[in-house]
Tab-separated table of C-alpha atoms in Angstrom:
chain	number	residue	atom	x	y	z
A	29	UNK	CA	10.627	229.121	129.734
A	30	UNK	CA	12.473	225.848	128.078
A	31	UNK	CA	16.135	226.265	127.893
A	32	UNK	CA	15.970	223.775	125.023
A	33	UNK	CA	17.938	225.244	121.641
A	34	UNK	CA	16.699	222.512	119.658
A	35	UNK	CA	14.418	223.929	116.406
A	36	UNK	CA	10.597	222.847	117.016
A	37	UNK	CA	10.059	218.841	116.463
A	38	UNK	CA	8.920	218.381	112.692
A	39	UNK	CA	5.514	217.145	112.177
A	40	UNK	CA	6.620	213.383	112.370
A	41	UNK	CA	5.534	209.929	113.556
A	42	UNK	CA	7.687	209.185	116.768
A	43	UNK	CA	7.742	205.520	117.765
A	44	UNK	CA	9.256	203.390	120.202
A	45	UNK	CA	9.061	199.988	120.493
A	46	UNK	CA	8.568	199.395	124.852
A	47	UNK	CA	4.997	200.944	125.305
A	48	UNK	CA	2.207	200.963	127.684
A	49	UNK	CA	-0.515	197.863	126.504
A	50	UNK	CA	-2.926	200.677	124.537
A	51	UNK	CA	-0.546	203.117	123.945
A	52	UNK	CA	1.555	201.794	120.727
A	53	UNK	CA	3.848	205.062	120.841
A	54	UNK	CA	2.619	206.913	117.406
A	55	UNK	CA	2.059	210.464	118.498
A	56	UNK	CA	1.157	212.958	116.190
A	57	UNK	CA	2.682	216.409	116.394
A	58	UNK	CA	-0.437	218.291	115.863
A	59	UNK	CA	1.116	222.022	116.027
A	60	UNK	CA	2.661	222.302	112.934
A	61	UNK	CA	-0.173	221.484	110.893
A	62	UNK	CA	-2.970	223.374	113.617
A	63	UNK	CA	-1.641	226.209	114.700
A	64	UNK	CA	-2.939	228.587	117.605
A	65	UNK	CA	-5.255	231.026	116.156
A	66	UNK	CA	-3.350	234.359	116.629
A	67	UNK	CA	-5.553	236.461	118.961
A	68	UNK	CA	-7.304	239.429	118.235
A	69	UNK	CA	-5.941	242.487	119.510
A	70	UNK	CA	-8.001	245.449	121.666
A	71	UNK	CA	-9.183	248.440	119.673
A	72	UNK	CA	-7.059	250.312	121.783
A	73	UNK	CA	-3.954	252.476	122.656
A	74	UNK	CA	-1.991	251.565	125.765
A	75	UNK	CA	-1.915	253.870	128.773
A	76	UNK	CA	2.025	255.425	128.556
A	77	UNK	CA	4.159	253.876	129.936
A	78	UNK	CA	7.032	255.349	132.210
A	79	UNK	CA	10.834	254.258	130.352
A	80	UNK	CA	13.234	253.516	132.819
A	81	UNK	CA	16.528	251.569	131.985
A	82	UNK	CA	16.853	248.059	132.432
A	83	UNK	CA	19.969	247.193	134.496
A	84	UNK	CA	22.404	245.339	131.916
A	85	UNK	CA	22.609	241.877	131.876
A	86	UNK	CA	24.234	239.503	129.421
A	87	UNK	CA	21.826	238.022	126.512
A	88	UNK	CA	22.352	235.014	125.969
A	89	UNK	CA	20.168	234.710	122.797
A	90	UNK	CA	17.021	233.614	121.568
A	91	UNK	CA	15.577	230.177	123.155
A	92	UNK	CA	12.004	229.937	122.275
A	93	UNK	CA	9.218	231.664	120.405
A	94	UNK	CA	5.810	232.018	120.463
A	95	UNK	CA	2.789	233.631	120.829
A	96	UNK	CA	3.592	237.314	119.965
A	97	UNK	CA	7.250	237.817	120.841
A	98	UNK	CA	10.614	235.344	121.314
A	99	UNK	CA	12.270	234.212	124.419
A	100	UNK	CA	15.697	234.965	125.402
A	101	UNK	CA	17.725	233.747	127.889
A	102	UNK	CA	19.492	236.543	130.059
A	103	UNK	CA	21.968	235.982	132.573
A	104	UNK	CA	21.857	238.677	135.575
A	105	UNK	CA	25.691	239.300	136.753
A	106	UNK	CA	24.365	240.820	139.909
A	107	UNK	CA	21.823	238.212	141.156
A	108	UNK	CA	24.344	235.187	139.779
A	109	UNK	CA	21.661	233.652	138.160
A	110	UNK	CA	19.687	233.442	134.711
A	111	UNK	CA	16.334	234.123	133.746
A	112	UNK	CA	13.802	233.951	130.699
A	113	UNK	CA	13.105	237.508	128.723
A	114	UNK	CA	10.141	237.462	126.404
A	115	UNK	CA	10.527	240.042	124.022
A	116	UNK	CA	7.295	241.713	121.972
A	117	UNK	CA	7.811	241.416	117.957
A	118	UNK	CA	9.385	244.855	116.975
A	119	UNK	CA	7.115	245.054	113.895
A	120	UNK	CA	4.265	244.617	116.531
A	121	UNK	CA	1.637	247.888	116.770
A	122	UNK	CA	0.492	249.450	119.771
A	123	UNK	CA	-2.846	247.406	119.715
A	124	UNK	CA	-0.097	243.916	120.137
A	125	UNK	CA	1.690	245.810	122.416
A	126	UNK	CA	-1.335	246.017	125.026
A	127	UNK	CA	-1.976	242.927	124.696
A	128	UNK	CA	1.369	241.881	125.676
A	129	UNK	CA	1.411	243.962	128.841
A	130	UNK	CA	-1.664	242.407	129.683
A	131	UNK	CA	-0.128	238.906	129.036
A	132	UNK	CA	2.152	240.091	131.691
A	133	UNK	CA	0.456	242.036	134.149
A	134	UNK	CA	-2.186	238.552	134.312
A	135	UNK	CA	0.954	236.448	134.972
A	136	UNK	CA	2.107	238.638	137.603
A	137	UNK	CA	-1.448	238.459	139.310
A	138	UNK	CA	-1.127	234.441	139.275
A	139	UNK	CA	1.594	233.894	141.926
A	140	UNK	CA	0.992	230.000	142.232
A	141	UNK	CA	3.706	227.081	142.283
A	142	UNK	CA	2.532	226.087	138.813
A	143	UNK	CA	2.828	229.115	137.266
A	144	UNK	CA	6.114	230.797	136.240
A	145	UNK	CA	6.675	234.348	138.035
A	146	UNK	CA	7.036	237.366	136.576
A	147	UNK	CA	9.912	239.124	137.837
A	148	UNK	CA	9.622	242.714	135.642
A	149	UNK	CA	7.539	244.513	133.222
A	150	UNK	CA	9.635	247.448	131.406
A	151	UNK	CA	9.539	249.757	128.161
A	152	UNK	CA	13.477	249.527	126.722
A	153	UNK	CA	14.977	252.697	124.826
A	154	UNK	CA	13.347	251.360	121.247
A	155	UNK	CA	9.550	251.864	123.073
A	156	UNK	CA	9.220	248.452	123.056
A	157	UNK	CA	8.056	246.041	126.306
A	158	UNK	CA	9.423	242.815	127.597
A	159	UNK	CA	9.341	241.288	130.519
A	160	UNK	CA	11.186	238.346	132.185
A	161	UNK	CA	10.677	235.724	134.543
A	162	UNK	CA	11.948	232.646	135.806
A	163	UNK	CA	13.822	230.407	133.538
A	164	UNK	CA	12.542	226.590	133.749
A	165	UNK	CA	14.858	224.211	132.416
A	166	UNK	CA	13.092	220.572	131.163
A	167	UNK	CA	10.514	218.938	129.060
A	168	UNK	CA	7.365	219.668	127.678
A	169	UNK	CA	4.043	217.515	128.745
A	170	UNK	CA	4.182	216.922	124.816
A	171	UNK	CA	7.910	215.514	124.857
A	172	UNK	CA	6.368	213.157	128.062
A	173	UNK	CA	3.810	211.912	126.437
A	174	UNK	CA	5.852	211.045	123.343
A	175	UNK	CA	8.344	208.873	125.532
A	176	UNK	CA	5.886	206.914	127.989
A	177	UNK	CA	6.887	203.497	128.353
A	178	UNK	CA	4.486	201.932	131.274
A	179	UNK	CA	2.347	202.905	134.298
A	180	UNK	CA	4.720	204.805	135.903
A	181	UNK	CA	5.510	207.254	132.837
A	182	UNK	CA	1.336	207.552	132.439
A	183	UNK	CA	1.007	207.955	136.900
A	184	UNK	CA	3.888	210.954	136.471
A	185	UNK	CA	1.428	212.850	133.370
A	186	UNK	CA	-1.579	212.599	135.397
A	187	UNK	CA	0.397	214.154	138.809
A	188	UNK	CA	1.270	216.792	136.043
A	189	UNK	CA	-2.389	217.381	134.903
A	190	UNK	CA	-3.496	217.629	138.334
A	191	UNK	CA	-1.166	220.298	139.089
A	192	UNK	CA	-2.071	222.053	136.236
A	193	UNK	CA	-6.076	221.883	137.524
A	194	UNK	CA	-4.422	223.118	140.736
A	195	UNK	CA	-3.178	226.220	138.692
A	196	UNK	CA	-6.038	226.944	136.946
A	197	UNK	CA	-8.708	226.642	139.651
A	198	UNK	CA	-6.273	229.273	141.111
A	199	UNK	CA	-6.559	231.359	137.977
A	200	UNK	CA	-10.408	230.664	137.620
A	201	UNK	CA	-11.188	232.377	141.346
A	202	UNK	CA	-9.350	235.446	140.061
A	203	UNK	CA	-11.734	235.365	136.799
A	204	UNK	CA	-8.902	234.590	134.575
A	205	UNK	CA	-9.500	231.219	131.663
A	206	UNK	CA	-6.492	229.939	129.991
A	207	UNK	CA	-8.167	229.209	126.718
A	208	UNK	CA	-5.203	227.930	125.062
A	209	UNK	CA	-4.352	224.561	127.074
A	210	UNK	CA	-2.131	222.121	125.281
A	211	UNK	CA	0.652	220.003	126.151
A	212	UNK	CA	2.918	222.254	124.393
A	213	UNK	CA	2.251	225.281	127.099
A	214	UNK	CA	2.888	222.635	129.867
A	215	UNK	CA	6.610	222.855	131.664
A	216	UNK	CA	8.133	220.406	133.692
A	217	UNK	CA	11.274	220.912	135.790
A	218	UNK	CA	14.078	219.294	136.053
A	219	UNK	CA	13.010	218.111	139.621
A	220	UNK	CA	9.527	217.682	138.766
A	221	UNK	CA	8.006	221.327	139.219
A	222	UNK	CA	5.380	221.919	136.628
A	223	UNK	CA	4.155	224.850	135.149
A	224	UNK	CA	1.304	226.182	132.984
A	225	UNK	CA	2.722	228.573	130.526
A	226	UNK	CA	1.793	230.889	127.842
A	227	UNK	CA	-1.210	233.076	128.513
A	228	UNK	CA	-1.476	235.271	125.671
A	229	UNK	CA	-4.732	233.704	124.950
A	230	UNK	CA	-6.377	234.148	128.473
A	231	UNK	CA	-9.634	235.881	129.032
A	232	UNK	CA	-10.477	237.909	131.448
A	233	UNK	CA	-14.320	237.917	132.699
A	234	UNK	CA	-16.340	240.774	132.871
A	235	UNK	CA	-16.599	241.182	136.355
A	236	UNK	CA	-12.649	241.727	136.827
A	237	UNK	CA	-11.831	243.282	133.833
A	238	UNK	CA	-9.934	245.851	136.023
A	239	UNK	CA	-7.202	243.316	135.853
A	240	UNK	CA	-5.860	244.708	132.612
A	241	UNK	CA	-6.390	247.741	130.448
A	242	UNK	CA	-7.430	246.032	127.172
A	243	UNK	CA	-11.093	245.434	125.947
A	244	UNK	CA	-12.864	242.363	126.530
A	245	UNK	CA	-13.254	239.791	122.986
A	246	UNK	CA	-16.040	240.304	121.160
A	247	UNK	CA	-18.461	237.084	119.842
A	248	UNK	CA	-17.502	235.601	116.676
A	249	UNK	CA	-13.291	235.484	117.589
A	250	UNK	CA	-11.992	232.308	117.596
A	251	UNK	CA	-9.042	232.349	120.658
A	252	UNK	CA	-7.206	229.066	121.303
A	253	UNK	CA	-5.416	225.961	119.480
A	254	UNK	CA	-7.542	224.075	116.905
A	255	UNK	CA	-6.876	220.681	118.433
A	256	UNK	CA	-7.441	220.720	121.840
A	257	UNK	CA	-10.501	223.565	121.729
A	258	UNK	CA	-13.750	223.669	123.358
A	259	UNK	CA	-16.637	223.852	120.435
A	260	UNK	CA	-17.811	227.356	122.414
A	261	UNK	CA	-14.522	228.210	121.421
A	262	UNK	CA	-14.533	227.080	117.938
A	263	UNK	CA	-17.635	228.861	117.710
A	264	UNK	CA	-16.645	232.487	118.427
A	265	UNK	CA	-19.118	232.251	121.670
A	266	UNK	CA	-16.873	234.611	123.906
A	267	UNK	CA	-19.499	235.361	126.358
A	268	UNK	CA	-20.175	231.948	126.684
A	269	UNK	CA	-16.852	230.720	127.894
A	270	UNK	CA	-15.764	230.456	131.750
A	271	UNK	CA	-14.239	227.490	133.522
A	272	UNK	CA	-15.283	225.144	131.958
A	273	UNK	CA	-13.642	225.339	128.953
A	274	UNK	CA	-10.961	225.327	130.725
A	275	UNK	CA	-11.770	222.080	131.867
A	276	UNK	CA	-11.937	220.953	128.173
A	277	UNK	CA	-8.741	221.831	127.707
A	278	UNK	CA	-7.798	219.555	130.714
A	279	UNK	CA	-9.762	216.245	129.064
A	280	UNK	CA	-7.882	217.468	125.320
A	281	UNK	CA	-4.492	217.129	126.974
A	282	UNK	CA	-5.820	213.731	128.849
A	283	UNK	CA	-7.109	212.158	125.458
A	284	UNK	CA	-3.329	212.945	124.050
A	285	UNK	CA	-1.449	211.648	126.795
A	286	UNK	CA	-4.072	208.226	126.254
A	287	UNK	CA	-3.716	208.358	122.837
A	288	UNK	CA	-0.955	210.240	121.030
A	289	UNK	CA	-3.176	212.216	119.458
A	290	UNK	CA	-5.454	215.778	119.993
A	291	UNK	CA	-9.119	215.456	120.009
A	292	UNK	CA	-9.308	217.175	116.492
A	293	UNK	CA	-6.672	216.492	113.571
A	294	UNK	CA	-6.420	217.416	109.985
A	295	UNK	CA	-6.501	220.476	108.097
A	296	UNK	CA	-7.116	223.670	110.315
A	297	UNK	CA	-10.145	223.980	108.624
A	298	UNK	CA	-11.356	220.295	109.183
A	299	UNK	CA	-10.424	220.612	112.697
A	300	UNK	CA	-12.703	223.752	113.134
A	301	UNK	CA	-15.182	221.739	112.101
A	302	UNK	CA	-14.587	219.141	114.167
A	303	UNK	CA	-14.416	221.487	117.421
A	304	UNK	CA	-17.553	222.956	116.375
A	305	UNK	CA	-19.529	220.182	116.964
A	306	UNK	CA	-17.298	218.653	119.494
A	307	UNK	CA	-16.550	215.232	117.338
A	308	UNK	CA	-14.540	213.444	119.321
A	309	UNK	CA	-13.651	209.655	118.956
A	310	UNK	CA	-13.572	208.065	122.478
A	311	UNK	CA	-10.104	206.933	123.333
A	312	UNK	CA	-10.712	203.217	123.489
A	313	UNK	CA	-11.710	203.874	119.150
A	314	UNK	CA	-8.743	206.423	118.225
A	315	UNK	CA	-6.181	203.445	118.742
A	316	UNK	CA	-6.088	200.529	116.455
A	317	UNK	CA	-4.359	198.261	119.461
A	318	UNK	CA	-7.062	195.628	120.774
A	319	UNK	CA	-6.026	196.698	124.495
A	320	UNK	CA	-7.680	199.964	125.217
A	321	UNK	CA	-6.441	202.382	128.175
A	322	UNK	CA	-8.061	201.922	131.333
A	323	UNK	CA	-11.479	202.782	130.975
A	324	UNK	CA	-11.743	204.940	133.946
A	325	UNK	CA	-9.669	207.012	132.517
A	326	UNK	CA	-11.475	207.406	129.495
A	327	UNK	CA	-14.169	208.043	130.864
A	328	UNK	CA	-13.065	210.769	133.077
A	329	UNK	CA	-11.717	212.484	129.085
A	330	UNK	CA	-14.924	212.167	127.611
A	331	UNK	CA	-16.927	213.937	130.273
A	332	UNK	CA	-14.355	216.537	130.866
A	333	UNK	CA	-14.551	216.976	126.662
A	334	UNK	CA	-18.243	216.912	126.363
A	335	UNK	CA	-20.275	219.204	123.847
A	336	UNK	CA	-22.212	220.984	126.334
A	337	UNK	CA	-20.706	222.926	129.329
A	338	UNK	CA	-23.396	221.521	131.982
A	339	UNK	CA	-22.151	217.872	130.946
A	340	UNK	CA	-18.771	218.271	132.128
A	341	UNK	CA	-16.931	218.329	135.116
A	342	UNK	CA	-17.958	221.574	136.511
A	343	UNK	CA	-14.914	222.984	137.697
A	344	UNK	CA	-10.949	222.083	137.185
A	345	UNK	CA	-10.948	221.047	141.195
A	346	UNK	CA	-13.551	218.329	139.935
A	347	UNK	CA	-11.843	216.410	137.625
A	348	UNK	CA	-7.953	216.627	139.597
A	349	UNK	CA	-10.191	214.797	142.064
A	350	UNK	CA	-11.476	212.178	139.606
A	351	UNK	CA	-8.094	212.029	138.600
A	352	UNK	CA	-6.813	211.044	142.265
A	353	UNK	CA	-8.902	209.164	143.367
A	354	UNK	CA	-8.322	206.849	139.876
A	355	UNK	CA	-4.797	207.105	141.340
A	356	UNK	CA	-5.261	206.067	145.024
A	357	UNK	CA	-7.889	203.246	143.225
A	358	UNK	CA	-5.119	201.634	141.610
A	359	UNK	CA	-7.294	200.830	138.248
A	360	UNK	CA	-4.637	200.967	135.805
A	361	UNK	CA	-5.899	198.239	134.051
A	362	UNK	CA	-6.442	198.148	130.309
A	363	UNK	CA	-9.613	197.074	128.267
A	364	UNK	CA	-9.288	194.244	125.657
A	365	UNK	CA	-11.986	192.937	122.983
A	366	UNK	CA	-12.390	189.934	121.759
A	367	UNK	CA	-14.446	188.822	118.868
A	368	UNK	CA	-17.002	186.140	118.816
A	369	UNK	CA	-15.357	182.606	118.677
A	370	UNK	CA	-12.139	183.610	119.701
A	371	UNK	CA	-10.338	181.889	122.249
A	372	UNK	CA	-9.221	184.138	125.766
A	373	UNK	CA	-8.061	181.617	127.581
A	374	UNK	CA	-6.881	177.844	126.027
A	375	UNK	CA	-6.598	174.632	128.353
A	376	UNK	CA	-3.068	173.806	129.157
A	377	UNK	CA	-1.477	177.353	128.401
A	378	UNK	CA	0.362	179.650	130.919
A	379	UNK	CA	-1.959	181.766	133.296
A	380	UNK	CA	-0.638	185.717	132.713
A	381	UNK	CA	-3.819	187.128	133.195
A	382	UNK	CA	-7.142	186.903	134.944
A	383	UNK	CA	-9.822	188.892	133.419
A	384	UNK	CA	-13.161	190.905	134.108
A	385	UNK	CA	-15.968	190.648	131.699
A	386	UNK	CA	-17.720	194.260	130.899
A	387	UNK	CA	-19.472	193.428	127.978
A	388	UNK	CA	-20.883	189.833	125.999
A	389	UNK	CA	-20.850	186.066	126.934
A	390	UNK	CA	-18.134	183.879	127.012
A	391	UNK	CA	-18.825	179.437	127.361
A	392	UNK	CA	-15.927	177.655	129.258
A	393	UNK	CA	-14.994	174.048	127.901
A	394	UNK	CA	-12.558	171.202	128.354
A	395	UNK	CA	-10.693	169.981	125.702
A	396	UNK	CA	-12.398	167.311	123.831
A	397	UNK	CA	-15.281	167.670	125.215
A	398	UNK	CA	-19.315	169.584	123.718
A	399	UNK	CA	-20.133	170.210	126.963
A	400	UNK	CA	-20.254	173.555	128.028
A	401	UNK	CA	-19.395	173.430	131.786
A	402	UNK	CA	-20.351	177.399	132.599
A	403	UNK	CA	-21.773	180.194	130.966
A	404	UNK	CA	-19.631	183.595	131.743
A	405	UNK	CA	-21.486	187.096	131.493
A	406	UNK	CA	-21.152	190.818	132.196
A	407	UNK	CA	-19.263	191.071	135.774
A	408	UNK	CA	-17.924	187.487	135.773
A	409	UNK	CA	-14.423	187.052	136.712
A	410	UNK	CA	-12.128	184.084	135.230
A	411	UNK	CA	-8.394	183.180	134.799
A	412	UNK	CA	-7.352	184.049	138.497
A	413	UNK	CA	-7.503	180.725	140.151
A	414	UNK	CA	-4.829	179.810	138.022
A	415	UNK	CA	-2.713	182.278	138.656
A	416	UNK	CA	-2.724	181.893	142.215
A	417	UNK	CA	-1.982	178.181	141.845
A	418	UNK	CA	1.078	178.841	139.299
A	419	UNK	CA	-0.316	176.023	137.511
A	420	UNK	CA	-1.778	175.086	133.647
A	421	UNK	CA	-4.980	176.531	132.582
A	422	UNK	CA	-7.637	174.028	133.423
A	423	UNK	CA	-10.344	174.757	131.093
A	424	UNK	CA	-10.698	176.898	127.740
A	425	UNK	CA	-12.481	180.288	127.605
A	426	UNK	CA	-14.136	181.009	124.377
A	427	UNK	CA	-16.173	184.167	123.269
A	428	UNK	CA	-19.910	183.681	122.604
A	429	UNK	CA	-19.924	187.229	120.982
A	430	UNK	CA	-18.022	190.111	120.997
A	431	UNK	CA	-16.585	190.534	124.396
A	432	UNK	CA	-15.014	193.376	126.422
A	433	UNK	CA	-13.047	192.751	129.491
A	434	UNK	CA	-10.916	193.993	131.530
A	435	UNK	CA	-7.206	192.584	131.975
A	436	UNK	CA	-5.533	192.176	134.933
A	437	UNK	CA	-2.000	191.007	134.428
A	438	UNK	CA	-0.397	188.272	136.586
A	439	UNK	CA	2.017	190.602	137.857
A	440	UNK	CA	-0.576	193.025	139.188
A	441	UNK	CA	-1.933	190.618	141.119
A	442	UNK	CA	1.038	189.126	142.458
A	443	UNK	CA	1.774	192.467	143.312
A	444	UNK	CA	-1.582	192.934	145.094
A	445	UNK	CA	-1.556	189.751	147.238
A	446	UNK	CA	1.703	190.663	148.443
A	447	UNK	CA	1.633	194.259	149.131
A	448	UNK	CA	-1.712	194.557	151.034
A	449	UNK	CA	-3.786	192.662	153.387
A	450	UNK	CA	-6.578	192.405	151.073
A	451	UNK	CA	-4.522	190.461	148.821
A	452	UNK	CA	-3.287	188.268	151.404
A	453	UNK	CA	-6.925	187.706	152.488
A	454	UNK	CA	-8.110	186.345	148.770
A	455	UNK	CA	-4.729	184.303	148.871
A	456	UNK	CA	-5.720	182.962	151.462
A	457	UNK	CA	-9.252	181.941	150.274
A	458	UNK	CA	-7.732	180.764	147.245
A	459	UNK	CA	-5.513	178.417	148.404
A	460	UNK	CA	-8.320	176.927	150.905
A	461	UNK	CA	-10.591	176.528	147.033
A	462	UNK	CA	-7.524	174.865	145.774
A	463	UNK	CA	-7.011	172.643	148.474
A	464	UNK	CA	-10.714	171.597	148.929
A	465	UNK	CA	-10.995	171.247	145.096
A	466	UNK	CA	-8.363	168.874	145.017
A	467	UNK	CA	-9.428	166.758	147.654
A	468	UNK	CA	-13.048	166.505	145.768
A	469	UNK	CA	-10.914	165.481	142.361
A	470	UNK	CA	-8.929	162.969	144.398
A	471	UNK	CA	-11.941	161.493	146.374
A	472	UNK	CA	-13.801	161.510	142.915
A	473	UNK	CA	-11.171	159.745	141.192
A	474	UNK	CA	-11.052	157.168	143.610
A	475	UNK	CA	-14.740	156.171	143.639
């Protein structure tokens, strides 16, 4: 649990000026406005429970809350050390109070690095149970997401996401879904341990219901958070859900760290909506910047947040390797349109980018001059030759119609061709084109 004392963030617009090409720093707060649907609780009495005192320990008061109880912070004179109590609502029936056992006896299953353990599960003197667990002191994915700067910031939220797949595919081979992922349940250290937290919402499939003593959901409930929910979800489809709308949840918290905003947004009732039929903008639409994040990246959202289960990633171990392997690739870099007529590149002007066309035509000219010296289409690559020569633009790019490319910034590639030996190797080549091309413009201009 957060040691944070701060009062929950208002539902505000957070900027900051320094941010990442496509991401211009608005994030919405979604929680305030879209709350987690309380879930339903088991037709059912508890099995007793045996009292037995809890050794004393200092309470340090109330951190947190959520879910169906608070979190304190106790400190444990014996053990030197302090840990996170999460207490069940006293106004809570018996029906809330199974529920909250089974919140706990499901954590305690899940001993994994990325999720917190439970250290005890006990009935106190009023009847009530709590139990406590370790006490994580640092940020929230949502607090990350909100300060992200550059690369680096975005590289550290995807190492967190694929932890939390790591977690869940843990949680998925004991038949347990989340069902309420968000980056609001997501904890990370002070030292960079991350943990999934918060499963009051989690489901238990048939075939291990043993895990707990409460009854399994029944169609038509609607479990989960509003913005970030699968539409199986959103439709009350219980027996429909397993891991993959778990993986859902994964592309939701993806398409708000690319964004700044959930999937769904609005009133709870227009979000419900929404999640029902799985409207979701792409990511490279849901910003108003003309550079658009990496479309890798978006891509790997949109599949993990498609409408029907078969069309996504098929487990959580499926898209934390997607989500590597964009990290070992390197392919941080951003899309950018242009419309028709406009000018990418100009004749004479500084070379900070080269660029890869993915969409539409683009004519290259010299100034002065109607002839059209090349015709640039889909896979084309232009503005590198300059950058490699540190000189002037030689020639003006120009749109034909709307064009999509990708943008490579000068100091990526200086980066490349002097970090690896496949950079050196196209240095290399380049500097032979220069050469040669400058020997043909000298022997040219002499004839």
């Amino acid at each position: 649990m957060s040691t944070s004392n701060k009062p929950p963030l208002p539902p505000t617009i957070i900027t900051v000026a320094d941010r990442l090409p496509w991401f211009d720093g608005t994030v919405e707060l979604e929680e305030e406005a879209l709350p987690a649907t309380p879930p339903p609780v088991p037709k059912m009495a508890p099995e007793a429970n045996h009292h037995r005192q809890i050794k004393p320990m200092h309470d340090e008061g109330e951190i947190a809350r959520g879910g169906m109880g608070a979190i304190h912070k106790l400190y444990d004179p014996e053990l030197r050390r302090s840990i996170a109590m999460k207490v069940l609502e006293p106004s809570s029936d018996v029906h809330a109070e199974q529920r909250f056992i089974d919140e706990a006896r499901i954590i305690g299953l899940l001993e994994h690095p990325n999720i917190v353990p439970v250290h005890d599960l006990v009935v106190g003197e009023d009847g009530k149970p709590s139990y406590t667990m370790k006490l994580v002191s640092g940020s929230t994915l949502t607090e990350l997401i909100a300060r992200q700067k550059n690369v680096r910031d975005l590289e550290n939220i995807l190492n967190c996401l694929i932890k939390v797949c790591d977690a869940l595919s843990f949680a998925h081979s004991r038949g347990i879904i989340h069902r309420d992922l968000k980056p609001d349940n997501i904890m990370i250290g002070s030292h960079g341990q991350v943990y999934l937290m918060d499963w009051g919402c989690a489901q238990v499939l048939s075939d291990t219901s043993d895990i707990t003593d409460g009854r399994q959901d029944e169609d038509g409930m609607v479990i989960g958070t509003l913005a970030y929910m699968a539409p199986e979800q959103a439709l009350g489809r219980i027996s429909k859900i397993d891991a993959r709308t778990d993986v859902f949840g994964v592309g939701a918290m993806l398409y708000k760290a690319l964004t700044g905003t959930p999937p769904y947004s609005g009133t709870a009732m227009v979000a419900l909506v929404m999640a029902q039929k799985a409207e979701v903008r792409p990511p490279e639409e849901a910003t108003e910047n003309s550079v658009k994040p990496p479309p890798q990246l978006s891509a790997i959202a949109m599949k993990a947040m498609a409408k029907s289960p078969e069309d996504r990633f098929q487990s959580v171990d499926d898209i934390a390797e997607e989500l590597r392997a964009f990290l070992r690739g390197g392919n941080w870099f951003p899309l950018q349109t242009f419309a028709a007529g406009e000018v990418i590149v100009g004749e004479g002007d500084r070379a900070d980018a080269a660029y890869i066309i993915t969409k539409g035509q683009c004519e290259v000219r010299k100034a002065g001059s109607d002839t059209v010296l090349r015709i640039l289409r889909e896979g084309d690559v232009f503005g590198e030759t300059a950058i490699f020569a540190d000189t002037p633009r030689s020639a003006s790019v120009i749109a034909i119609d709307e064009v999509s490319a990708v943008v490579v910034d000068r100091s990526s590639i200086e980066h490349i061709t002097e970090t690896s030996w496949l950079g050196m190797f196209v240095k290399a080549l380049a500097d032979r084109f220069l050469d040669v091309d400058s020997r043909l413009s000298d022997s040219l201009s002499k004839s």
